[in-house]
XYZ file of C-alpha atoms in Angstrom:
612
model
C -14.566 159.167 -65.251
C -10.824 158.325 -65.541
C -8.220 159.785 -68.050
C -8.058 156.136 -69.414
C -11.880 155.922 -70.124
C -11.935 159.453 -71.597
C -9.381 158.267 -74.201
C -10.969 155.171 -74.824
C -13.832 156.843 -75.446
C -12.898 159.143 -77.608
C -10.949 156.535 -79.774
C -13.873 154.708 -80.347
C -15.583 158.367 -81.670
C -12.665 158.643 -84.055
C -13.194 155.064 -85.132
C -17.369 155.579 -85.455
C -16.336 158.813 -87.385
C -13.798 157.059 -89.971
C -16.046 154.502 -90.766
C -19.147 156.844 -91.207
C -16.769 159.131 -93.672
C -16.178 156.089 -95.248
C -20.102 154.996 -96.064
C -20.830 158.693 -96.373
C -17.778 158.996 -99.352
C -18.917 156.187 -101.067
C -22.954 157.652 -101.230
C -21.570 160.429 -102.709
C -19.514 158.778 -105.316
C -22.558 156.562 -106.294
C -24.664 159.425 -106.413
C -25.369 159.010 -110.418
C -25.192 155.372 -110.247
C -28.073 153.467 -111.459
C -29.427 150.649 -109.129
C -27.174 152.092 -106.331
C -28.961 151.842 -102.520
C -27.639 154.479 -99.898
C -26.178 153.066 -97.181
C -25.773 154.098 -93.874
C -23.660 152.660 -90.787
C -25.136 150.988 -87.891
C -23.933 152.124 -84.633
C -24.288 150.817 -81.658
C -23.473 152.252 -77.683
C -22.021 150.438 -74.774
C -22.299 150.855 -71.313
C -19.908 149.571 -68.308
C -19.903 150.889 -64.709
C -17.185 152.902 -66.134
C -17.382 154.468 -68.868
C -19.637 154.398 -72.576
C -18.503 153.988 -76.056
C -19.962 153.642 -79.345
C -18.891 150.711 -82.032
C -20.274 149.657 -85.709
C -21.622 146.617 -85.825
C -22.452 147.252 -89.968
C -23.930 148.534 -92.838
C -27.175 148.983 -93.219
C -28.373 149.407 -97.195
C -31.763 151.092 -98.007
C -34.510 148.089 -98.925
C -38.169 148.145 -99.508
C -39.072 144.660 -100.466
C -42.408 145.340 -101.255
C -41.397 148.449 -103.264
C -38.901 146.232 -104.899
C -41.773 143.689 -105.812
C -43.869 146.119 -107.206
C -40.482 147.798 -109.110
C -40.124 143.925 -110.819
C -43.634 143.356 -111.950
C -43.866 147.028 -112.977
C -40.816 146.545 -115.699
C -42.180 143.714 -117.357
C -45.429 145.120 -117.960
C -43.563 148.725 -119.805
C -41.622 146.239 -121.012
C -44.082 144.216 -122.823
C -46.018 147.349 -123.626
C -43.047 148.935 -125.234
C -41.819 146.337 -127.676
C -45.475 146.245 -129.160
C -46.087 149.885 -129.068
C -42.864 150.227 -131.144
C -43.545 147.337 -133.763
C -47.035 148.654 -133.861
C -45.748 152.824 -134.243
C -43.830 151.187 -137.359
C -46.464 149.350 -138.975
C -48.559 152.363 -138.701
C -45.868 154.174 -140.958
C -46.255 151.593 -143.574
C -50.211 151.432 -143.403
C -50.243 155.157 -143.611
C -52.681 157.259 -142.531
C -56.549 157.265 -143.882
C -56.861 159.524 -146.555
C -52.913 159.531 -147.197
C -50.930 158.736 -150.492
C -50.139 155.069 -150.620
C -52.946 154.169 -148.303
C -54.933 151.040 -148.347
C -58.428 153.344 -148.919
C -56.319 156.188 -151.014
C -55.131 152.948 -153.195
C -58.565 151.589 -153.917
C -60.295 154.644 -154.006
C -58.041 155.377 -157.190
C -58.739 151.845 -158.635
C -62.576 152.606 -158.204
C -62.409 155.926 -160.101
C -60.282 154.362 -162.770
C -63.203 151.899 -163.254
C -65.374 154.789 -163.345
C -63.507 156.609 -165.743
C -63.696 153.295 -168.458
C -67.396 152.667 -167.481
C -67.717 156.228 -168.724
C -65.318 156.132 -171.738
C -64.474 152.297 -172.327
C -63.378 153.084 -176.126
C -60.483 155.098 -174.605
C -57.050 153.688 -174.515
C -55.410 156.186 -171.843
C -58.973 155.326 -169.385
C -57.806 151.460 -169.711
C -54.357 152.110 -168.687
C -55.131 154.016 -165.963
C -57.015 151.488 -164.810
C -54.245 148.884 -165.105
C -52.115 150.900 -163.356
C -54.464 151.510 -160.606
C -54.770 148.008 -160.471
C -51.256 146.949 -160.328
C -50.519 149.978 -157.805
C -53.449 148.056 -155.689
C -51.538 144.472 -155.948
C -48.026 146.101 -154.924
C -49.357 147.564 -152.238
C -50.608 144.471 -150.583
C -47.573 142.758 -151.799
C -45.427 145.287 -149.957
C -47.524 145.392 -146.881
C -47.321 141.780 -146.732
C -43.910 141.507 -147.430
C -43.088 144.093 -144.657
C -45.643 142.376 -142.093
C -43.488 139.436 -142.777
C -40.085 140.719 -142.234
C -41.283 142.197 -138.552
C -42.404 138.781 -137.897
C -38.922 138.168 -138.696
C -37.313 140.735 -136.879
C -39.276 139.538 -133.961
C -37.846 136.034 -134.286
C -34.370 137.431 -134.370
C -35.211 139.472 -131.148
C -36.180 136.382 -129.632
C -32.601 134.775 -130.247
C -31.428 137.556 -128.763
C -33.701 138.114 -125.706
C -32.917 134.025 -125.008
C -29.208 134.250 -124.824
C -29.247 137.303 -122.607
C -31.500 136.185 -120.183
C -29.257 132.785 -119.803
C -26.251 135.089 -119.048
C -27.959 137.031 -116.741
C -29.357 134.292 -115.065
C -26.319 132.837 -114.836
C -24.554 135.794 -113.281
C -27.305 136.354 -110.732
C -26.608 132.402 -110.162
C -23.033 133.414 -109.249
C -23.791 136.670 -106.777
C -26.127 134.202 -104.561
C -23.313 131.952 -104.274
C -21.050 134.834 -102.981
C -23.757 136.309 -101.052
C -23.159 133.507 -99.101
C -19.575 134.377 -98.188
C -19.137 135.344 -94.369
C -15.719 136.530 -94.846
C -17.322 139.752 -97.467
C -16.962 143.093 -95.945
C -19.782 145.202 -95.425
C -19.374 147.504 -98.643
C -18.307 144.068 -101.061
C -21.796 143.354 -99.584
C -23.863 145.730 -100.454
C -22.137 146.428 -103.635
C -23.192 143.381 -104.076
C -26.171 143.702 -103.314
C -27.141 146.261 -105.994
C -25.730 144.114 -108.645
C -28.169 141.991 -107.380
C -31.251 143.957 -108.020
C -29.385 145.281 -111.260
C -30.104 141.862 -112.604
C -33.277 141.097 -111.611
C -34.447 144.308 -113.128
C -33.044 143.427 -116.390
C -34.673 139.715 -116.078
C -37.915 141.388 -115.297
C -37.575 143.397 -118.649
C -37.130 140.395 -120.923
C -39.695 137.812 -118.850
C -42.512 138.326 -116.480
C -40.760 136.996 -113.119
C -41.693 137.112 -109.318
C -38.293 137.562 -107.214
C -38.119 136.118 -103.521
C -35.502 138.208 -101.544
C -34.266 135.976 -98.681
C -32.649 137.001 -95.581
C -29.421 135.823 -96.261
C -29.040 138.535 -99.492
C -29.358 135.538 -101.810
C -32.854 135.438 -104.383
C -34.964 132.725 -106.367
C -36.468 133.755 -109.313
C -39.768 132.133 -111.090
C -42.097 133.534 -113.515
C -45.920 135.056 -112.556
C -47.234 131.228 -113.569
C -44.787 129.752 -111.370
C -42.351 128.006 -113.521
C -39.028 128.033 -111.447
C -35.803 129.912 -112.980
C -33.316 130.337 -110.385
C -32.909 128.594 -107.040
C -30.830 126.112 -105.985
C -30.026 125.633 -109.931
C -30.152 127.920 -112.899
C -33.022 126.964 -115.720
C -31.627 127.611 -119.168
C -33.874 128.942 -122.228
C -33.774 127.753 -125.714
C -34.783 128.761 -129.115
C -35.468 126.721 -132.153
C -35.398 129.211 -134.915
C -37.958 127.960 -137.579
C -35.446 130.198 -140.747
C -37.604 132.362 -142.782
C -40.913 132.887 -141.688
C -44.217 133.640 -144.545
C -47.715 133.796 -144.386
C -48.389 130.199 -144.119
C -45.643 129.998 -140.771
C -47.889 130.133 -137.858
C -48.067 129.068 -134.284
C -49.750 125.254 -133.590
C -49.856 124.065 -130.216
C -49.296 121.080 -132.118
C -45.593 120.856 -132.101
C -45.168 118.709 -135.191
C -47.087 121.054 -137.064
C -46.159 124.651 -135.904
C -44.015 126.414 -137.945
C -42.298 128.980 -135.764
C -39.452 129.330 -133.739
C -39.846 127.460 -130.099
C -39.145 128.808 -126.855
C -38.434 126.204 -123.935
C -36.785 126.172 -120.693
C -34.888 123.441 -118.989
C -34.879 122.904 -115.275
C -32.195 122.064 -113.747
C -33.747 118.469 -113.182
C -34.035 118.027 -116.980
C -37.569 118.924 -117.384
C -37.989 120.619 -120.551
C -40.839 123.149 -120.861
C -42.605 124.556 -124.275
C -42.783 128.518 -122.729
C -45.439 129.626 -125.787
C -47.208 126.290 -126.120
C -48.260 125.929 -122.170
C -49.241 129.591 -122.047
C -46.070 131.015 -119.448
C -44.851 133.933 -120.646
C -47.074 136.742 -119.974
C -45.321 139.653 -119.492
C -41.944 141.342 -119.965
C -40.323 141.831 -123.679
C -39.729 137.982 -124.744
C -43.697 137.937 -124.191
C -44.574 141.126 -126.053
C -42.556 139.761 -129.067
C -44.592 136.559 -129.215
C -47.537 138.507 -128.952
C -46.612 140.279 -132.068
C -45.347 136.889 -134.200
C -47.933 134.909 -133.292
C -50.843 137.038 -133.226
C -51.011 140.645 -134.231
C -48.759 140.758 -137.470
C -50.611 137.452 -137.824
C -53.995 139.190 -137.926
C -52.445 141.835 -139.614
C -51.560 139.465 -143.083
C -54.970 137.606 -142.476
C -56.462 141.265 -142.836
C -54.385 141.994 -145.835
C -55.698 138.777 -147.011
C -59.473 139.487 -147.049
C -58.990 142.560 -149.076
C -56.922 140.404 -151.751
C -59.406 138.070 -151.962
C -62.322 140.309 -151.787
C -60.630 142.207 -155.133
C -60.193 139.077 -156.880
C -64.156 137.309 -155.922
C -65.622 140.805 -156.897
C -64.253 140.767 -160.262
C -64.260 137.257 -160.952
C -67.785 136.013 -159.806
C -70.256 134.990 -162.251
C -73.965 135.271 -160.455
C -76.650 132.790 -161.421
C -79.930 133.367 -159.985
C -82.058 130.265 -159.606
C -84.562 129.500 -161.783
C -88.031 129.825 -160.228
C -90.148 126.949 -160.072
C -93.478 125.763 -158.804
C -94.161 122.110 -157.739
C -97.977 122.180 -156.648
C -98.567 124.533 -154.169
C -94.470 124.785 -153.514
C -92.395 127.542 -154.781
C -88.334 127.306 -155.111
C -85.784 127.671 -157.295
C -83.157 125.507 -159.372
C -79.657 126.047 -158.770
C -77.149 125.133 -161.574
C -73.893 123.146 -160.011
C -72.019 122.664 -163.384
C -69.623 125.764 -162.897
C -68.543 125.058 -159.232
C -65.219 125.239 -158.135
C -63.948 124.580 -155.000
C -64.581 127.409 -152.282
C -67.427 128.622 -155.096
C -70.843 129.219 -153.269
C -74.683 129.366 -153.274
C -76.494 131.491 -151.090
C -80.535 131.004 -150.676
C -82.575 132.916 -148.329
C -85.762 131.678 -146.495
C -88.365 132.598 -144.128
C -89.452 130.254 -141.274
C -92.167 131.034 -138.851
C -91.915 134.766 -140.144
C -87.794 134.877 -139.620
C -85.590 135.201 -142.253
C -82.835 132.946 -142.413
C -79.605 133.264 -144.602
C -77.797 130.406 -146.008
C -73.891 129.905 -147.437
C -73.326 126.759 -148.651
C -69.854 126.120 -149.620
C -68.266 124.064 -152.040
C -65.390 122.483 -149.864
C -64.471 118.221 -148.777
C -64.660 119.402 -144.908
C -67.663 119.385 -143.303
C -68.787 123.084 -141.370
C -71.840 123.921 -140.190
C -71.588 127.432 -138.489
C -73.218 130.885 -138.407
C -70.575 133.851 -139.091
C -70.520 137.378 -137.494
C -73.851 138.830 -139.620
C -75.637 135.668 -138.398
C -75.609 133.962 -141.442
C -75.197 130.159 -141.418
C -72.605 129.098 -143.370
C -72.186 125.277 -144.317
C -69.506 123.432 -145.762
C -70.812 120.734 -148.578
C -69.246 118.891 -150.904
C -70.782 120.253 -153.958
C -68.313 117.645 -156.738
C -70.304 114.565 -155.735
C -73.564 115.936 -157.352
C -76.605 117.051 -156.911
C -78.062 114.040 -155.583
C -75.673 113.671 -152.939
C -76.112 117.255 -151.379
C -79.783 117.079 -151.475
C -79.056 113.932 -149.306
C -77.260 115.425 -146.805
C -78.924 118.899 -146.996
C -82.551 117.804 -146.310
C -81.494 116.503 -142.922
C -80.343 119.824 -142.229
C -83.563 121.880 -143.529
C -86.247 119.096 -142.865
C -89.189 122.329 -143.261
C -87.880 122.559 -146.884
C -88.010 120.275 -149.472
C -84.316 119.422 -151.111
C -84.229 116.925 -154.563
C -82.002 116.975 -157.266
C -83.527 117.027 -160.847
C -80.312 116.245 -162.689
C -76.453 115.261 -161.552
C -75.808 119.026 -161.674
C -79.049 120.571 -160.632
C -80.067 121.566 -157.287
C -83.762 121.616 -156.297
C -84.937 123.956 -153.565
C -88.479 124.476 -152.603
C -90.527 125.494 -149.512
C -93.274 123.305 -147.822
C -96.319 124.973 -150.177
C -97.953 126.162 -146.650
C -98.356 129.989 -146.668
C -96.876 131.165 -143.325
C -94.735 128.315 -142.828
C -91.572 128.021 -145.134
C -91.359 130.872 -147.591
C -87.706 130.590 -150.203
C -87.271 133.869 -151.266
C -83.938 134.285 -153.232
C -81.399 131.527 -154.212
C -77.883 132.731 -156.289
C -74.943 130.304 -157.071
C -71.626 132.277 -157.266
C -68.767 130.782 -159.264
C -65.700 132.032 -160.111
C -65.300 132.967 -164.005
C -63.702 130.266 -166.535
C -62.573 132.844 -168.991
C -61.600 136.650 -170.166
C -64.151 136.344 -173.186
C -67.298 134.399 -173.716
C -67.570 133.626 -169.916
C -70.052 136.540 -169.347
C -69.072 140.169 -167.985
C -66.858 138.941 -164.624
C -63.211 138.461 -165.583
C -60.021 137.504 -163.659
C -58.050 139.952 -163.574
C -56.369 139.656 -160.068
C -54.998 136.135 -160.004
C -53.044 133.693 -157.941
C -49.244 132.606 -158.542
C -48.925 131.131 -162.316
C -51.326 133.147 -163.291
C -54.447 130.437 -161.757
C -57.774 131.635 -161.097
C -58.750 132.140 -157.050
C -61.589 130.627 -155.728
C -61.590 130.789 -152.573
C -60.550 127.045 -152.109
C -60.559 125.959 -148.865
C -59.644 122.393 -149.154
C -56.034 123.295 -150.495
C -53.431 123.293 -147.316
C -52.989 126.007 -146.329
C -56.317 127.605 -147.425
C -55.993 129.578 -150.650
C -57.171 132.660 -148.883
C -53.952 132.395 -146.193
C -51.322 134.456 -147.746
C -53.120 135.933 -151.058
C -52.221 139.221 -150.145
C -48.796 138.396 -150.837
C -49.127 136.276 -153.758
C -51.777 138.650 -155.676
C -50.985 139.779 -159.430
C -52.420 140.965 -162.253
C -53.600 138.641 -165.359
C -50.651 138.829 -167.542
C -52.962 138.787 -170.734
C -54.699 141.932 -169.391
C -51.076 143.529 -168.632
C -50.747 142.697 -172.658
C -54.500 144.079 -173.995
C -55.572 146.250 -172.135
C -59.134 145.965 -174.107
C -59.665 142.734 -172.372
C -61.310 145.224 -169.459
C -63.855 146.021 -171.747
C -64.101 143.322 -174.255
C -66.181 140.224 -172.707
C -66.901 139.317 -175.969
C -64.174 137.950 -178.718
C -64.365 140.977 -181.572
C -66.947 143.104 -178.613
C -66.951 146.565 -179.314
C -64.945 149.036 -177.057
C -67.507 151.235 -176.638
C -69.467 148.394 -174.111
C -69.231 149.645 -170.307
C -70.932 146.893 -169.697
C -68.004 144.797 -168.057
C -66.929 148.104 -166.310
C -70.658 148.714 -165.269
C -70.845 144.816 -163.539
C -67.404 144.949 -161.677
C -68.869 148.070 -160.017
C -71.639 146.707 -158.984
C -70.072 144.098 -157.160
C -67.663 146.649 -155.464
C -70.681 148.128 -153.906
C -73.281 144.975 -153.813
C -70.830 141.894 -152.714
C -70.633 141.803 -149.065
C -67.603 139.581 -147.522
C -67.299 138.030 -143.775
C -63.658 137.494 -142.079
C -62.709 135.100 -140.443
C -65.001 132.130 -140.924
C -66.133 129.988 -137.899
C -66.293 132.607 -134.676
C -65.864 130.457 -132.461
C -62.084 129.564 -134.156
C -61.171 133.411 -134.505
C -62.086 134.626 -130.674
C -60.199 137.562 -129.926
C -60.095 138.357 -133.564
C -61.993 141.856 -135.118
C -64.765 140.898 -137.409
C -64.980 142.034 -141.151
C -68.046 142.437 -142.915
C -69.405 144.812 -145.754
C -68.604 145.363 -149.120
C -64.497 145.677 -150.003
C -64.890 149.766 -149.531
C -66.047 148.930 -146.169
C -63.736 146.060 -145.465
C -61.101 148.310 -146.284
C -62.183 151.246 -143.671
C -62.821 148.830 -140.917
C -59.113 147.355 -141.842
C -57.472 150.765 -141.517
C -59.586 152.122 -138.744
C -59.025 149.066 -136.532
C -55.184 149.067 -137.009
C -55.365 153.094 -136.321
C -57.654 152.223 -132.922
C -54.930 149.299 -132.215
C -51.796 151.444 -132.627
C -53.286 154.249 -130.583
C -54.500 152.238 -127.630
C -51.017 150.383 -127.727
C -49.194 153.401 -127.523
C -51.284 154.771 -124.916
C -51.145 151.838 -122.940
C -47.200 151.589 -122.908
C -47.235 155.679 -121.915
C -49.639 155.247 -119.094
C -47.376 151.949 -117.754
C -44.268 153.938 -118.640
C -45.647 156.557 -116.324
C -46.227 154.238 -113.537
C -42.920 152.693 -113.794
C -41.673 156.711 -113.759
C -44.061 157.095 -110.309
C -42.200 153.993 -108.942
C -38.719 154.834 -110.010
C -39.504 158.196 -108.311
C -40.141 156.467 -104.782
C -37.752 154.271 -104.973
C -35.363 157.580 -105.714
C -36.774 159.326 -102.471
C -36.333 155.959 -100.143
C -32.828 154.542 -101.553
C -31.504 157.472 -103.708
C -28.654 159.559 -102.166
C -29.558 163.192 -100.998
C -26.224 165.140 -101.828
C -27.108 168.210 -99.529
C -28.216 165.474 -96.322
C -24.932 163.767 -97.253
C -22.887 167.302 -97.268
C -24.761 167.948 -93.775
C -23.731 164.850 -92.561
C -20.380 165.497 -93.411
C -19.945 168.366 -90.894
C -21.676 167.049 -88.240
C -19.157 164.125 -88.483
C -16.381 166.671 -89.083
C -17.049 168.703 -85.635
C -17.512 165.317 -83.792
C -14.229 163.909 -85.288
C -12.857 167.479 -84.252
C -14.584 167.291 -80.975
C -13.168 163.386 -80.548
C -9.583 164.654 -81.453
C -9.462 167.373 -78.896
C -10.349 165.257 -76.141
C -7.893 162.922 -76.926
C -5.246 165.975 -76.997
C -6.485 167.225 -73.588
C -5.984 163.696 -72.340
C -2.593 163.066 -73.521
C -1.967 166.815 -72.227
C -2.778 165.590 -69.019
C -1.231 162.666 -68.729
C 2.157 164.036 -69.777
C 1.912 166.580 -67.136
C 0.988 163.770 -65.072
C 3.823 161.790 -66.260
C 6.380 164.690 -66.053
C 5.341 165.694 -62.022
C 6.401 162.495 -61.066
């Protein structure tokens, strides 16, 4: 090997050597970046007859596409688990714990031993105020729980805003890196600087939207969510949102849009098409889709939840029961069931045996026609009770053909059972109406009460339903905030020293069982609610408690996951400092080793030079 190839040689060392330093400097300096990939230089040896060099032909930049892949999908899941977990962590705080001060159960609990305390001392004054106060400490609770369910709903709606405009700038800025990913003239570092930027902004897609990212060849990447809605290709999609202003009980989500009454998400593709993101079911992971979760349906069943107990408080202290009247028509037996006191969302319930089954019956004053059977398996039909008697015997002996239906009167029900022993047997029959009056109307009174001070029924014809958003209308009957004796007094110039108004409303705490949710079938996914209020109320608080916890533990357990991943993709991209120190020598001693033969060979040559 000639003096020339030994030089040329060695110059191409140097050159190898100054490059690696210069890949190796930068690892080091990006260290403690986030998103940054080590890199490494790609070298490459020649051969000739006479002699062998090396050259770079490049950078190479640590990539695990599948890693990568599984990084994505991985972020918008903790993502999605997170935003919930931490709405959910708060609305625990406001609940409060079973058992604790201010608690939904600690709260009734007090207004049941107030009721106790007048049922055993009615003439007292301070037993009646206690009792109002326990009472108005019940209504502000459920006013403040609804009030604060609301404003997260808000909050949420806000987040959304702000979650939508993001995600159109980042979009937008990964739409500008794939068009200078396509620039030949980019040096190998402006690449792969580049590069990480990239994946920088995926990630941060990935934690506002679910999205599947295809990594091309040429450095450039398309974006489209998990249902396969495009986002970024050849054009950038742009979100919306429609805020809907303040949101109450009575804003929900309707596929319908004309009729929902929340903010709308959509997304426009670059062709124009315009795409409802919540209506057609898209978003299924990342933050934007945790957030809808929340508006739309867990604060949602949250309020509806509140609203059960408000309306269970104000039925069991309103209700006026009439039992039937027993009757016998030959060898039939049945009952008579005054309709004169009905009010809309008032009901009768009868109970019958057929072929040695029980069978429980609602029926339900109400203009819209149901026919269902609720979560204890009792069928619950909805019957237009204001046209008279003779009109729902009509229409209710097509139903029960084995029973015999009539009306005796325009506001008298008929009920009887075929007469055959072992056939059709009616055992009970009640109507329950909702009480007219604080005196003279018999021992229920109203003493929680709708806005203006108007009697709640239950109505379900009213839009929205009376029941949607009680809890946060609920109050106490001003003229029992004035006269207190009004809890005692069902009688105009009654003595004080009758418990039995106190005596009745306790009963129905205990006897007056209540069903969430009506139709099933309408509320799937939805927990089911039946008991007595007490109950109602423990099945309210442990559910929520049982929600929380399995949220939180669900976002820990993907957190840790996403930790595992972030872990590998440490060990394969991260930079090792002590490898990269190592590496340093090494390319010291060959840069050292490169110099000296290229100061033996000018040596020589100069004494080459100088003997001729």
């Amino acid at each position: 090997m000639g003096l020339t190839t030994s030089i040329t040689n060695a110059v191409s060392g140097l050159r190898v050597n100054q490059d690696s330093i210069d890949v190796l400097s930068r690892n080091i300096a990006n260290s403690g970046t986030p998103g940054y990939h080590r890199q490494s230089l790609n070298v490459v040896d020649y051969n000739s007859q006479s002699s062998t060099y090396a050259r770079t032909i490049g950078v190479n930049r640590a990539f695990n596409t599948s890693l990568q892949t599984y990084y994505t999908r991985q972020v918008s899941d903790t993502a999605n688990s997170g935003i919930q977990a931490s709405y959910l962590d708060r609305l625990q705080g406001f609940l409060g714990k079973p058992g604790a001060d201010g608690s939904l159960d600690t709260v009734f609990a007090n207004l049941q031993n107030a009721l106790e305390g007048i049922a055993t001392s009615p003439e007292d004054y301070t037993s009646r105020s206690q009792a109002v106060t326990a009472a108005q400490s019940m209504v502000e609770t459920l006013n403040r729980l609804s009030s604060t369910i609301q404003g997260m709903r808000q909050e949420t709606e806000g987040q959304i805003a702000s979650n939508v405009h993001n995600l159109n700038g980042m979009l937008n800025s990964l739409s500008e890196v794939n068009s200078r990913m396509l620039d030949l003239g980019m040096t190998d570092g402006a690449r792969a600087a580049l590069l990480d930027q990239r994946d920088r902004l995926v990630s941060s897609v990935a934690e506002m939207i679910d999205v599947r990212a295809d990594y091309r060849a040429d450095g450039t990447v398309a974006l489209m969510t998990r249902s396969g809605v495009g986002l970024l290709d050849n054009g950038v999609s742009t979100f919306s949102f429609e805020s809907a202003g303040n949101l109450s009980p009575d804003s929900l989500f309707n596929a319908d849009q004309d009729k929902t009454m929340v903010g709308k998400v959509s997304l426009t593709t670059p062709s124009g098409l315009t795409v409802d993101l919540v209506t057609q079911g898209v978003l299924q992971g990342g933050e934007l889709g945790g957030l809808i979760t929340l508006r739309d349906k867990t604060l949602v069943e949250a309020q509806a939840q509140l609203d059960e107990i408000a309306a269970g408080l104000a039925q069991a202290f309103s209700t006026v029961k009439t039992e039937g009247s027993a009757v016998e028509v030959g060898d039939a037996k049945g009952f008579d069931i005054d309709l004169a006191n009905m009010r809309p969302g008032n009901d009768i319930l009868f109970t019958y045996s057929e072929g040695g089954l029980d069978k429980r019956v609602r029926l339900v004053n109400s203009v819209t026609p149901t026919d269902y059977v609720d979560a204890t398996g009792q069928r619950v039909i909805g019957l237009d009770l204001s046209a008279g008697a003779g009109a729902a015997a009509a229409t209710l002996s097509t139903m029960f053909p084995t029973l015999a239906i009539s009306s005796t009167g325009p506001n008298n029900l008929r009920i009887l059972d075929d007469g055959l022993t072992g056939k059709t047997d009616l055992k009970s029959a009640v109507s329950r109406s909702t009480s007219t009056g604080l005196q003279g109307a018999g021992l229920a009174l109203n003493l929680f009460v709708d806005q203006g001070n108007s009697a709640f029924t239950n109505d379900l014809d009213t839009n929205p339903p009376q029941k949607q958003g009680f809890a946060a209308r609920i109050s106490i009957n001003t003229a029992i905030i004035s006269d207190n004796r009004l809890l005692v007094q069902h009688e105009v110039g009654g003595t004080l020293g009758d418990a039995a108004r106190a005596d009745y409303v306790i009963e129905q705490l205990e006897q007056m069982k209540f069903v969430s949710g009506g139709n099933p079938a309408n509320n799937a996914g939805r927990f089911q609610l039946a008991g007595n209020l007490s109950e109602v109320i423990s099945q309210i608080v442990g559910f929520q408690g049982s929600s929380i916890n399995a949220a939180i533990t669900k976002r820990d357990d993907r957190q840790l996951t996403l930790d595992t991943i972030v872990d590998q993709m440490q060990t394969e991209y991260g930079v090792n400092i002590d490898e990269e120190m190592g590496r340093l020598m090494e390319l010291q001693n060959a840069y050292a080793a490169n110099a000296r033969v290229v100061s033996v060979v000018k040596e020589l040559l100069d004494a080459l030079f100088a003997s001729t």
